[in-house]
Backbone as JSON, one array per atom type, in Angstrom:
{
  "sequence": "MIKKIFAVSIIFALTACGDLQQVINQLPQTGTTIGNDQIASGLREALNLGIEKQVSKLTQTDGFYKNDLVKILLPEELQQVDKSLRSIGLGSLADEGLKALNRAAEDAVKEATPIFVDAVKQITFTDAKSILLGNDNAATQYLTGKTQTALYDKFHPVINSSFTKVGADKIWTNLINKYNSIPFTNNVNPDLTDYVTSEALEGVYTMIAVEEKEIRTDISSRTTTLLKQVFALQD",
  "N": [[42.01, 23.33, 15.87], [43.35, 21.27, 15.46], [41.2, 18.99, 16.21], [39.02, 19.77, 13.85], [41.75, 19.18, 12.12], [41.24, 17.01, 12.14], [38.66, 15.31, 12.67], [38.76, 15.61, 9.44], [40.49, 14.01, 9.0], [38.8, 11.05, 9.95], [37.19, 11.1, 8.43], [38.01, 11.11, 5.24], [39.98, 9.17, 5.52], [37.64, 6.82, 6.2], [36.11, 6.83, 3.6], [38.39, 6.35, 2.31], [38.28, 4.15, 2.64], [35.54, 3.07, 1.92], [35.6, 3.03, -0.74], [37.99, 1.34, -1.43], [36.95, -0.81, -0.47], [35.34, -1.12, -2.46], [36.39, -1.64, -4.54], [37.89, -4.38, -3.74], [35.0, -5.32, -3.88], [34.87, -5.2, -6.44], [36.21, -7.35, -6.81], [37.64, -10.88, -9.13], [36.51, -13.55, -7.14], [38.07, -15.2, -6.45], [38.51, -18.76, -4.44], [39.94, -20.86, -3.1], [37.64, -22.7, -2.09], [37.05, -23.91, -4.51], [35.32, -28.13, -4.93], [36.65, -30.85, -5.88], [34.05, -32.41, -7.93], [32.67, -29.49, -8.79], [35.01, -29.1, -9.75], [35.18, -30.48, -11.92], [32.52, -30.21, -13.6], [32.9, -28.09, -14.18], [35.47, -28.63, -15.95], [34.06, -30.85, -18.16], [32.1, -28.49, -19.52], [33.68, -27.76, -20.71], [34.58, -28.85, -22.64], [32.13, -29.54, -24.48], [31.67, -27.05, -24.77], [33.59, -27.11, -26.47], [32.34, -28.68, -28.76], [30.83, -27.6, -29.61], [31.57, -25.15, -30.22], [33.91, -25.69, -32.33], [33.86, -28.41, -33.36], [31.67, -28.79, -34.83], [31.87, -26.8, -36.96], [33.57, -29.07, -38.9], [31.62, -30.04, -39.71], [30.71, -28.82, -41.64], [30.37, -28.49, -45.38], [33.58, -28.98, -46.72], [35.05, -28.18, -44.31], [36.8, -30.35, -43.28], [38.16, -31.05, -45.79], [39.3, -28.02, -46.65], [40.02, -27.35, -43.98], [43.33, -26.95, -42.6], [44.87, -28.03, -39.99], [42.93, -31.16, -40.05], [42.3, -32.04, -42.05], [42.52, -34.45, -44.16], [44.27, -36.93, -45.98], [45.77, -38.73, -47.98], [46.44, -42.99, -47.08], [49.17, -44.46, -46.47], [49.42, -46.9, -48.04], [48.18, -45.45, -50.61], [49.63, -43.26, -51.49], [50.86, -43.39, -53.2], [49.07, -44.65, -55.41], [48.49, -41.91, -55.97], [50.49, -40.07, -57.05], [51.08, -42.01, -59.58], [48.42, -42.21, -61.13], [47.55, -38.85, -61.05], [50.57, -38.37, -62.91], [49.95, -40.07, -65.14], [48.69, -37.59, -66.44], [45.74, -38.42, -64.65], [45.29, -36.05, -62.37], [42.83, -35.06, -62.04], [40.97, -36.64, -60.89], [42.35, -37.83, -58.87], [42.45, -36.1, -57.2], [39.45, -35.48, -57.18], [39.67, -37.91, -56.11], [40.42, -37.98, -53.33], [38.44, -35.95, -51.66], [36.18, -36.82, -51.93], [36.51, -38.67, -49.89], [37.29, -36.66, -46.98], [34.8, -35.85, -47.8], [33.49, -37.97, -46.87], [33.82, -37.56, -44.46], [32.92, -35.31, -43.06], [29.69, -35.65, -43.92], [29.86, -37.67, -41.83], [30.25, -36.92, -38.84], [28.65, -34.12, -39.4], [26.16, -35.75, -38.51], [27.23, -37.58, -36.39], [27.56, -35.93, -33.99], [25.79, -36.12, -31.73], [26.66, -38.62, -30.27], [28.9, -37.4, -29.03], [28.34, -35.33, -27.33], [27.1, -37.07, -26.4], [29.14, -38.92, -24.45], [30.92, -37.46, -23.51], [28.62, -35.96, -21.27], [29.12, -38.52, -19.92], [30.91, -39.11, -19.32], [33.74, -38.95, -16.13], [35.73, -37.42, -13.82], [38.19, -38.63, -12.64], [40.31, -37.77, -11.35], [40.07, -34.69, -11.25], [40.96, -31.6, -10.95], [43.9, -32.45, -11.19], [43.63, -32.09, -13.83], [43.22, -30.58, -14.88], [45.09, -28.9, -14.57], [46.66, -29.53, -15.57], [47.89, -30.03, -18.79], [47.94, -28.0, -22.11], [45.53, -29.62, -23.22], [44.94, -31.49, -21.49], [42.65, -32.23, -20.45], [41.17, -32.72, -22.89], [42.49, -34.88, -23.38], [42.17, -36.92, -22.04], [39.42, -37.41, -21.68], [39.76, -38.41, -24.52], [41.01, -41.01, -24.01], [39.58, -42.24, -23.04], [37.07, -41.95, -24.22], [37.44, -42.98, -27.05], [37.47, -45.61, -27.98], [35.28, -46.94, -27.35], [34.17, -45.12, -29.07], [34.46, -45.2, -31.98], [33.41, -47.83, -31.7], [31.02, -47.26, -32.97], [30.97, -44.72, -34.26], [31.72, -46.41, -36.83], [30.02, -48.06, -38.3], [28.61, -45.41, -38.94], [30.41, -43.71, -40.78], [30.4, -45.58, -42.43], [28.09, -46.06, -43.8], [27.65, -42.49, -44.78], [30.01, -42.66, -46.09], [28.51, -43.39, -48.97], [26.19, -42.77, -49.3], [27.46, -39.84, -50.03], [28.58, -41.06, -52.19], [31.27, -41.66, -51.6], [31.97, -44.42, -52.09], [31.61, -45.26, -54.99], [33.85, -43.47, -56.19], [35.83, -43.91, -54.98], [36.23, -46.98, -56.29], [35.95, -46.92, -58.47], [38.19, -45.27, -59.19], [40.62, -46.73, -58.22], [40.09, -49.1, -58.68], [41.34, -48.03, -62.02], [44.07, -47.11, -61.13], [45.04, -49.78, -60.84], [44.93, -51.12, -62.52], [46.66, -49.52, -63.82], [50.28, -51.18, -66.48], [52.67, -52.78, -63.93], [51.72, -51.92, -62.09], [51.29, -52.77, -58.25], [48.26, -54.66, -57.66], [46.13, -52.79, -55.17], [43.99, -52.17, -52.85], [42.89, -50.93, -50.07], [41.31, -50.61, -47.88], [39.03, -47.92, -46.0], [37.01, -47.49, -44.8], [37.54, -47.69, -42.55], [40.19, -46.68, -42.25], [39.43, -43.62, -42.88], [37.09, -43.32, -40.26], [38.99, -43.3, -38.08], [40.72, -41.66, -39.42], [38.32, -38.42, -38.86], [37.85, -39.28, -36.43], [40.13, -38.02, -35.09], [40.21, -36.5, -35.48], [38.71, -34.3, -34.53], [38.76, -35.07, -32.68], [40.98, -33.01, -32.25], [39.92, -30.92, -32.71], [38.47, -30.32, -31.1], [40.39, -30.59, -28.95], [41.36, -28.13, -29.47], [40.0, -25.78, -28.48], [39.2, -26.06, -25.95], [42.15, -25.22, -25.15], [42.04, -22.33, -26.04], [39.93, -21.6, -24.15], [41.43, -22.17, -22.1], [43.27, -21.23, -21.89], [42.79, -17.62, -23.22], [40.74, -14.86, -21.08], [38.87, -14.0, -21.88], [36.67, -16.33, -23.49], [36.13, -17.37, -21.12], [33.1, -18.54, -20.79], [31.33, -18.26, -19.3], [29.77, -18.55, -15.92], [30.41, -21.0, -14.05], [32.66, -21.24, -16.34], [34.42, -19.69, -15.47], [35.13, -19.61, -12.94], [36.31, -22.11, -12.16], [38.81, -22.05, -14.21], [40.1, -20.06, -13.55], [40.61, -21.19, -11.53], [43.31, -21.86, -12.4], [44.71, -20.46, -13.68]],
  "CA": [[42.35, 23.46, 14.55], [43.67, 19.73, 15.96], [40.38, 17.98, 16.02], [38.95, 19.73, 12.45], [42.47, 18.23, 10.92], [41.2, 15.25, 13.09], [37.95, 15.16, 11.64], [39.24, 15.28, 8.15], [41.19, 12.65, 8.5], [38.11, 10.02, 9.33], [36.64, 11.43, 6.85], [39.42, 10.97, 3.92], [39.99, 7.05, 5.85], [35.98, 6.28, 5.5], [35.52, 7.35, 2.08], [38.99, 5.54, 1.05], [37.69, 2.68, 2.87], [34.94, 2.73, 0.98], [36.85, 3.05, -2.45], [38.3, -0.08, -0.97], [35.66, -2.07, -0.11], [33.82, -1.23, -3.49], [37.28, -2.12, -5.32], [37.59, -5.7, -3.52], [33.88, -6.84, -4.29], [34.5, -5.69, -8.28], [37.53, -8.69, -8.1], [37.78, -12.34, -9.58], [36.47, -14.21, -6.5], [39.22, -17.42, -7.34], [38.93, -19.23, -3.88], [40.66, -22.12, -3.27], [36.34, -23.59, -2.2], [35.42, -25.63, -5.87], [35.47, -28.9, -5.33], [36.38, -31.91, -7.2], [32.67, -31.86, -8.41], [32.6, -28.41, -9.53], [36.22, -28.56, -11.38], [33.96, -32.29, -13.31], [31.79, -29.73, -14.54], [34.13, -26.98, -15.08], [35.55, -28.92, -17.68], [33.21, -30.89, -19.04], [31.51, -27.17, -20.5], [34.59, -27.06, -21.95], [34.56, -29.97, -23.89], [30.61, -29.17, -24.24], [32.04, -26.16, -25.67], [35.17, -27.02, -28.26], [31.87, -29.19, -29.9], [29.15, -26.6, -29.65], [31.85, -24.07, -31.86], [34.51, -25.72, -32.87], [33.29, -29.48, -33.57], [30.72, -27.62, -35.22], [32.8, -26.69, -38.03], [34.14, -29.9, -39.13], [30.51, -30.57, -39.67], [30.25, -27.67, -42.89], [30.78, -29.12, -47.12], [35.24, -28.27, -47.18], [35.0, -28.58, -43.08], [37.73, -30.84, -43.04], [38.99, -30.72, -46.47], [39.58, -26.22, -46.1], [40.96, -27.51, -42.99], [44.76, -28.57, -42.75], [45.05, -29.51, -38.96], [42.44, -31.79, -39.36], [42.34, -33.27, -43.59], [42.02, -36.19, -44.22], [44.98, -37.03, -46.54], [45.73, -40.44, -48.54], [47.48, -43.72, -45.87], [50.6, -44.56, -47.4], [49.72, -47.21, -48.99], [47.41, -45.03, -51.83], [50.36, -41.97, -52.33], [51.21, -43.94, -55.13], [47.86, -44.59, -56.65], [47.85, -40.85, -56.35], [50.99, -40.25, -58.38], [50.8, -43.04, -60.37], [47.75, -41.37, -61.65], [48.42, -37.68, -61.36], [51.73, -39.08, -63.67], [49.3, -40.55, -66.95], [47.34, -36.87, -66.49], [44.28, -38.7, -64.03], [44.9, -35.39, -61.37], [41.6, -34.39, -61.4], [40.13, -38.04, -61.12], [42.37, -37.71, -57.53], [41.92, -35.37, -56.47], [38.02, -36.77, -56.57], [38.97, -39.47, -54.14], [40.4, -37.06, -52.01], [37.66, -35.21, -51.9], [35.33, -37.97, -50.99], [37.32, -38.53, -47.8], [37.47, -35.95, -46.28], [33.47, -35.13, -47.75], [32.11, -38.54, -45.53], [34.04, -37.49, -43.0], [31.92, -33.97, -42.63], [28.8, -35.75, -43.02], [29.2, -38.87, -40.34], [30.1, -36.12, -38.09], [27.36, -34.59, -39.26], [25.48, -37.41, -37.74], [27.64, -38.08, -35.3], [27.54, -35.26, -32.96], [25.12, -36.71, -30.6], [27.57, -39.93, -30.16], [29.89, -36.92, -28.67], [27.72, -35.14, -26.51], [26.59, -37.95, -23.98], [29.97, -39.49, -23.94], [31.04, -35.5, -22.33], [27.46, -35.95, -19.97], [28.4, -39.6, -19.31], [32.7, -39.11, -18.38], [33.51, -39.5, -14.85], [36.89, -37.07, -14.42], [38.49, -39.57, -11.28], [41.34, -36.21, -10.72], [39.78, -33.62, -12.45], [42.23, -31.03, -10.56], [45.21, -32.63, -11.36], [44.18, -32.61, -14.89], [42.71, -29.18, -14.65], [46.46, -28.47, -13.83], [47.5, -29.9, -16.64], [49.16, -29.75, -20.07], [46.87, -27.67, -23.21], [44.44, -30.24, -24.0], [44.77, -32.5, -20.66], [40.91, -32.16, -20.69], [40.84, -33.26, -24.58], [43.2, -35.62, -24.57], [40.98, -37.74, -21.05], [38.6, -37.74, -22.95], [40.28, -40.14, -25.66], [41.49, -41.44, -23.71], [37.96, -43.05, -22.35], [36.27, -42.54, -25.14], [37.67, -43.33, -28.8], [37.31, -47.95, -28.14], [33.21, -46.43, -27.84], [33.06, -43.69, -30.62], [34.64, -45.93, -33.3], [32.91, -49.04, -32.61], [29.67, -46.15, -33.17], [31.11, -43.43, -35.66], [32.24, -47.01, -38.54], [28.94, -47.29, -39.28], [28.12, -44.63, -39.99], [31.2, -43.31, -41.6], [30.48, -46.32, -43.49], [26.74, -45.51, -44.73], [28.19, -41.67, -45.38], [30.81, -43.51, -48.49], [28.06, -44.39, -49.73], [26.14, -41.65, -49.49], [28.66, -39.14, -51.2], [29.36, -41.31, -53.28], [32.52, -42.35, -52.23], [32.6, -45.38, -52.88], [31.97, -45.36, -56.32], [34.48, -42.94, -57.58], [37.13, -44.67, -55.3], [36.45, -47.85, -57.13], [36.48, -45.6, -60.16], [39.99, -45.09, -58.99], [41.54, -48.02, -57.54], [40.39, -49.89, -60.73], [42.31, -47.14, -62.54], [45.06, -47.68, -60.94], [44.87, -51.49, -60.31], [45.19, -51.4, -64.44], [48.19, -50.03, -65.06], [50.82, -51.94, -66.24], [53.88, -52.53, -64.0], [51.43, -52.1, -60.74], [50.1, -54.07, -57.18], [46.99, -54.36, -56.74], [45.61, -52.24, -53.8], [42.17, -52.27, -51.8], [42.66, -50.45, -48.03], [39.93, -50.89, -45.59], [39.57, -46.98, -46.82], [35.65, -46.85, -44.27], [38.45, -48.37, -40.73], [41.22, -45.48, -42.47], [39.1, -42.68, -42.77], [36.37, -43.65, -39.74], [40.42, -43.17, -37.63], [40.6, -39.7, -39.51], [37.27, -38.05, -38.56], [36.99, -39.23, -35.03], [40.78, -37.52, -34.81], [39.58, -34.98, -35.84], [36.52, -34.44, -33.46], [38.62, -34.61, -31.01], [42.31, -31.85, -32.3], [39.43, -29.54, -32.79], [37.97, -29.55, -29.1], [41.73, -29.14, -28.03], [41.46, -26.26, -29.72], [38.17, -24.32, -27.97], [40.35, -26.41, -24.08], [43.34, -24.33, -25.31], [41.27, -21.08, -25.94], [39.23, -21.57, -22.98], [42.83, -21.67, -20.63], [45.08, -19.59, -22.47], [41.75, -16.47, -23.0], [39.92, -15.42, -20.81], [37.48, -13.42, -22.2], [36.6, -17.41, -24.3], [35.29, -17.99, -20.57], [32.0, -17.47, -21.29], [30.56, -18.68, -17.75], [30.6, -18.08, -14.19], [31.35, -21.14, -13.8], [33.46, -21.79, -16.52], [35.26, -18.8, -15.0], [35.84, -19.76, -11.72], [36.39, -22.86, -11.88], [39.86, -22.1, -15.35], [40.89, -18.97, -12.48], [42.53, -21.84, -10.14], [44.84, -23.11, -13.46], [45.78, -19.32, -14.02]],
  "C": [[42.53, 21.41, 14.81], [42.81, 19.01, 15.88], [40.02, 18.47, 14.47], [39.54, 18.67, 11.64], [42.36, 17.03, 11.99], [40.37, 14.44, 12.3], [38.01, 14.97, 10.73], [39.64, 14.08, 8.31], [40.28, 11.12, 8.98], [38.09, 9.71, 8.14], [37.35, 10.8, 5.63], [39.41, 9.47, 4.63], [38.48, 6.44, 5.31], [35.9, 6.25, 4.35], [36.88, 6.47, 1.09], [38.66, 4.15, 1.89], [36.67, 2.04, 1.87], [34.94, 2.85, -0.22], [37.09, 1.64, -2.02], [37.85, -1.29, -0.88], [35.13, -1.93, -1.35], [35.43, -1.97, -4.79], [36.78, -3.37, -5.21], [35.86, -6.07, -4.09], [34.04, -6.54, -4.84], [36.09, -7.31, -8.71], [37.09, -9.87, -7.6], [37.9, -12.82, -7.55], [37.08, -16.01, -6.8], [39.2, -18.09, -5.69], [39.56, -20.62, -4.22], [38.61, -23.11, -2.24], [36.01, -24.53, -3.42], [36.39, -26.4, -5.28], [35.33, -30.22, -6.37], [34.74, -31.58, -8.24], [32.32, -30.93, -8.8], [33.52, -28.14, -10.33], [35.28, -29.49, -12.37], [33.66, -30.73, -13.79], [32.12, -28.34, -15.22], [34.31, -27.34, -16.15], [35.14, -29.78, -18.62], [32.09, -30.11, -19.5], [32.59, -26.69, -21.54], [35.11, -27.23, -22.71], [33.38, -29.92, -24.81], [30.93, -27.99, -25.45], [33.17, -26.07, -26.98], [33.5, -27.55, -29.24], [31.36, -28.83, -30.78], [29.96, -25.15, -30.67], [32.92, -24.31, -32.94], [33.86, -27.16, -33.85], [32.3, -29.27, -35.18], [30.63, -27.26, -36.79], [32.92, -27.13, -39.31], [32.26, -30.39, -40.16], [29.8, -29.84, -41.76], [30.62, -28.31, -44.27], [32.52, -28.65, -46.37], [35.46, -28.62, -45.54], [35.74, -29.15, -42.34], [38.76, -31.14, -43.9], [39.6, -29.37, -47.08], [40.26, -26.54, -44.55], [42.04, -27.91, -42.64], [45.03, -28.68, -41.19], [43.99, -30.87, -38.98], [42.55, -32.62, -41.12], [42.72, -34.46, -43.26], [42.88, -36.41, -45.85], [45.09, -38.11, -46.73], [46.34, -41.22, -47.43], [48.16, -43.24, -47.1], [50.48, -45.43, -48.13], [48.54, -46.68, -50.54], [48.27, -43.95, -52.27], [50.83, -42.19, -53.49], [50.18, -44.24, -55.89], [47.55, -43.29, -56.8], [48.87, -40.38, -57.32], [51.37, -41.25, -58.77], [49.59, -41.79, -60.94], [47.14, -40.09, -62.03], [49.64, -38.07, -62.63], [50.8, -39.26, -65.38], [48.07, -39.32, -66.87], [45.88, -36.55, -65.85], [44.61, -37.53, -62.79], [43.43, -35.62, -60.5], [40.8, -35.39, -60.69], [40.79, -38.43, -59.63], [42.81, -37.29, -56.53], [40.61, -35.1, -56.31], [37.92, -37.12, -55.31], [38.71, -38.74, -53.37], [39.45, -36.28, -51.32], [36.69, -35.77, -51.35], [35.88, -38.85, -49.46], [37.11, -38.28, -47.27], [35.3, -35.28, -46.38], [32.66, -36.28, -46.52], [32.69, -38.16, -44.09], [33.82, -36.24, -42.58], [31.15, -34.64, -42.29], [28.77, -36.72, -42.13], [29.42, -37.41, -38.96], [29.09, -35.22, -38.02], [25.72, -35.76, -37.98], [26.21, -37.83, -36.56], [27.77, -37.23, -33.35], [27.26, -35.63, -31.69], [26.0, -37.48, -29.36], [28.45, -38.58, -28.89], [29.36, -36.45, -27.52], [27.98, -35.31, -25.61], [28.01, -38.31, -23.83], [30.04, -38.51, -23.29], [30.48, -35.97, -20.89], [28.04, -36.86, -19.71], [30.1, -39.57, -18.77], [32.54, -38.62, -17.14], [35.12, -39.23, -14.71], [37.14, -37.44, -12.67], [39.51, -38.22, -10.15], [40.47, -35.51, -11.53], [40.52, -31.92, -12.23], [42.97, -31.61, -11.33], [44.95, -32.79, -13.59], [43.76, -30.86, -14.96], [44.17, -28.62, -14.71], [47.16, -28.59, -14.59], [48.05, -29.84, -17.76], [47.34, -28.61, -21.12], [45.45, -27.97, -22.57], [44.6, -31.37, -22.86], [43.35, -32.74, -20.68], [41.24, -33.45, -22.81], [41.13, -35.92, -24.47], [42.48, -37.23, -22.48], [40.0, -38.65, -21.73], [38.57, -38.4, -24.26], [40.57, -40.7, -25.39], [40.2, -42.29, -23.17], [37.27, -43.3, -23.28], [36.45, -43.58, -26.7], [37.71, -44.81, -29.36], [35.5, -47.95, -28.89], [33.02, -46.24, -28.57], [33.3, -44.08, -31.29], [34.18, -46.75, -33.44], [30.86, -48.52, -33.6], [29.64, -45.34, -34.24], [31.6, -44.78, -37.45], [31.35, -46.63, -38.79], [28.4, -46.59, -40.28], [28.91, -43.35, -41.29], [30.68, -44.46, -42.92], [29.67, -46.34, -44.48], [27.56, -43.77, -45.54], [29.78, -42.16, -46.96], [29.32, -43.54, -49.06], [27.61, -42.79, -50.22], [26.03, -39.96, -50.06], [28.74, -39.35, -51.68], [30.85, -41.08, -53.83], [32.66, -43.44, -52.13], [33.06, -46.08, -54.1], [32.7, -44.91, -56.93], [35.94, -43.56, -56.29], [36.99, -45.5, -55.8], [36.84, -47.91, -57.87], [38.17, -46.24, -60.16], [41.02, -45.98, -58.46], [41.03, -48.8, -58.71], [41.13, -49.6, -61.72], [43.36, -47.15, -62.77], [45.72, -48.73, -61.38], [45.92, -51.55, -62.52], [46.27, -50.63, -65.31], [49.14, -50.43, -64.94], [52.14, -52.13, -65.08], [52.99, -51.96, -62.42], [51.18, -52.8, -59.78], [49.55, -53.42, -57.66], [46.96, -53.99, -55.82], [44.21, -52.17, -53.58], [41.84, -52.4, -50.34], [41.34, -50.59, -48.64], [39.25, -49.31, -46.46], [38.1, -46.33, -45.35], [36.73, -47.21, -42.4], [39.61, -46.74, -40.99], [40.07, -43.93, -42.15], [37.56, -42.44, -40.5], [37.62, -43.06, -38.6], [40.4, -41.59, -37.41], [40.17, -38.51, -38.49], [37.59, -37.96, -37.64], [39.49, -38.57, -34.31], [41.01, -36.28, -35.55], [39.05, -33.51, -34.62], [38.04, -34.3, -32.68], [40.44, -33.44, -30.68], [41.15, -30.8, -32.65], [38.38, -29.26, -31.03], [38.86, -29.89, -28.38], [41.87, -28.12, -27.82], [40.8, -25.51, -28.88], [38.86, -24.75, -26.51], [41.85, -25.07, -24.38], [43.16, -22.88, -25.31], [40.57, -20.78, -24.59], [40.94, -21.12, -21.49], [43.39, -20.79, -20.51], [43.98, -18.07, -22.77], [40.75, -16.14, -22.25], [38.81, -14.54, -20.66], [37.18, -14.3, -22.7], [36.46, -18.43, -22.51], [34.18, -17.53, -20.6], [30.65, -17.25, -20.12], [30.36, -18.11, -16.74], [31.7, -19.44, -14.31], [32.91, -21.94, -14.36], [34.52, -20.35, -16.62], [36.11, -19.45, -13.69], [36.54, -20.58, -12.25], [38.46, -22.82, -13.44], [40.27, -20.71, -13.85], [41.56, -19.7, -11.68], [43.72, -22.47, -11.26], [45.53, -21.47, -13.84], [46.74, -18.42, -13.86]]
}
């Protein structure tokens, strides 16, 4: 009788061990063998996903204009222009001018997206692990610091071209001329290309940060093995 009980116990133990091993095999493997290079690759992949999923939205009609996170508003020196035009019944013209700025940004981002893709490929993370373990937009902040000046220089002529392409230059020439003709106002002639370039870049980085945060906080957003392995380290 004792032998039978012992035999049953062994069978149960072996079965339990087999089930336990099966469970272990199904657990995510998040060992600490991931090196700096692999973490850097994971960060690049996250930034690329931000471009693919979020920045691409900016290239669509109203991508900037109807997105409160990145909508380009009037610079401070033009807010009085907007107010004055609306006060004399030219609100529709003011709306058209605001939309033109956002249309130029939408058009420019469409042309300039490859610039961001190349920038991400070339970026070198000197301390990838500290960035991985940083705040929700640490990789985007690092990308911004490393690329903003160079990307501005490349983006500016694209914005300038887009101004002409979407007719923003003519709209704003007409709008500012209307404003300057109002008695007792100070004439304005702001550099809108510079302003929209900076705002468009800020919008791009903002949307990349949105995706980075999503990957960091939502496991289901880690759609590749590399993303799962790398970002598991910061959970």
